[in-house]
Amino acid sequence: MAMRIMGLLLLLLLLSTDAWAEPADLIVKNAQVYTVDGSRRWAHAFAVGNGRFLKVGTDEQVMPLAGPDTEVLDLAGKMVLPGFQDSHVHPVAGGVETLQCDLNSAESPQQGAALIRKYGEDHPDKTWIVGGGWALPNYPEGQPNKAMLDDIIADRPVFLTSADAHTAWVNSKALELAQIDATTADPFGGQIVRSADGQPTGLLREEAIKLVAKLLPTTTDEEYDQGLAACQKLARQLGITSVFEANATESILAAYRRAEDSGTLTLRVTASQTVDPELGPEQVAKLEQLRDTYHGRLLRADSAKIFTDGVIEGHTAALLEPYLDKPGDRGLTMMEYPAMESLAVALDRAKFQLHFHAIGDRGIRQSLDSIEQAQKLNGQRDARHHIAHLQLVDEADIPRFRRLGVIANIQPLWAYRDIYIEKLTEPVLGPDRSRRLYPFRDFLESGTILAAGSDWTVSSMNPMEAIEVGLTRKSYEKPGEAWLPEQRLDLPSLLAAYTINGAYLTHREGETGSIEEGKFADFIVLDQNLFEIPSSEISNTHVLATYLEGTLVFSKGQKL
Ligand SMILES: [Zn+2]
């Protein structure tokens, strides 16, 4: 009997573990913590130990976990959020682009020309001038041409991708080296833009980009590493602790691996592997092998990327009805539908998460069709397939997302009437279809899970700017009318899309995405409470500190 009582006492002692547990490494107190847990509870404090949240609650509940070596951070009422999760971004390729001839800052053809000229002068040893980030609406009808480049650089080939990466602008030298002339046929899923006499103008769309891209000097490992480092620096400043890498070749996976091995990776990375539209299901074995090879603690590569179509502004998005300015033209798909379906089915069977790029209503429908077919043939599983971009969505397809368990991977920053919409989208779709653009609220009300991403370097990586636009459907920079205001989202939904739903998308909601006991302590401190300021102020909010697994990886330099 005595033994049993002793045993019981011991058990009771063990159950009140707070007194017995290791003291916390870090305690954050006197904060406004939006936990993004299941009930969207607020807390005031939390304790971190071994990289995880040990306790979340009030100051009184958490302070007993302090020991002599515990760092205690009094935040004086500042807001804390889980680290942001960017669900569609190109960290390595984007980072490499920022180190090349970067045209993202140009707002006119003249500014673009000056940047190209300067880059050429600064890099006399480069055999190719490679870069990107030019904006289609800066040029008449979105169409710069080879002569404009020949005027700047004629003796070396020039290759510049548009900001949306769906068009390449090249000079005559590059066309000559690629042997592209009036007699060259368009590849499937691509277009060589031509003038009335059949001559290439210097613009290559979608699959035609590869005709020149294959000639470019290969990117070195060092350049990939520098690109990733540049991106990570920016991500830490913006409070991003997890990313969904939207298109990873083996070279890109290897760059993440090197960063993880050297301890410089400050992001959880879930990578979507590049799928070759010219190859069928025979490529799946290779992708499975890469998935096994590149499985680390922070890095995983268990998703596969399928480009269904292109972009509306390049007339390459696949539409159900024709573009108004091109009778009979319904845009492009990157693969014939039966081939895309069999590839999707094979990838799903190999337990890859499917990640589609789909912009036009026909592209989105085909993506859903292929997922539906995969479920029919392989059975339903917890796959969490997702479709990114979702620009023009047919009403009939909205309920299919929830029914098929497909996540809507949205880029909230794109949902206002910018020059792409005004000059290159509304005129080619007409008023009726233009009301169906970025229907975020319809998705939310249909019960679809929304995850949010930046698509950087296509657009800004800053989640604050995206959240503001998702809330207001207005530019975060210029005053203006709300565009399709009925599709506005609310703040809790947008914050969930940038945190817990991103974690769900990457199957990591058990360990990240919210501030809850047992999860990794990935969190950020903001300079203002997003719930207490006008929505137009959100884009001016700054991240003061970013923590990954309880370790400070970014601090804005001022005392917290
Ligand atoms: Zn992308």
CSV table of N, CA and C and ligand atoms in Angstrom, one decimal, residues 88 90 389 455, ligand 1:
chain,number,residue,atom,x,y,z
A,88,HIS,N,4.0,30.6,-52.6
A,88,HIS,CA,4.4,30.5,-54.0
A,88,HIS,C,5.4,31.5,-54.3
A,90,HIS,N,9.8,32.2,-55.8
A,90,HIS,CA,11.0,31.6,-56.5
A,90,HIS,C,12.2,32.1,-55.8
A,389,HIS,N,-2.5,31.1,-58.7
A,389,HIS,CA,-2.8,32.3,-59.5
A,389,HIS,C,-4.2,32.6,-59.7
A,455,ASP,N,4.8,35.1,-55.3
A,455,ASP,CA,5.4,34.9,-56.7
A,455,ASP,C,6.6,35.8,-57.0
B,1,ZN,ZN,5.5,31.6,-60.0
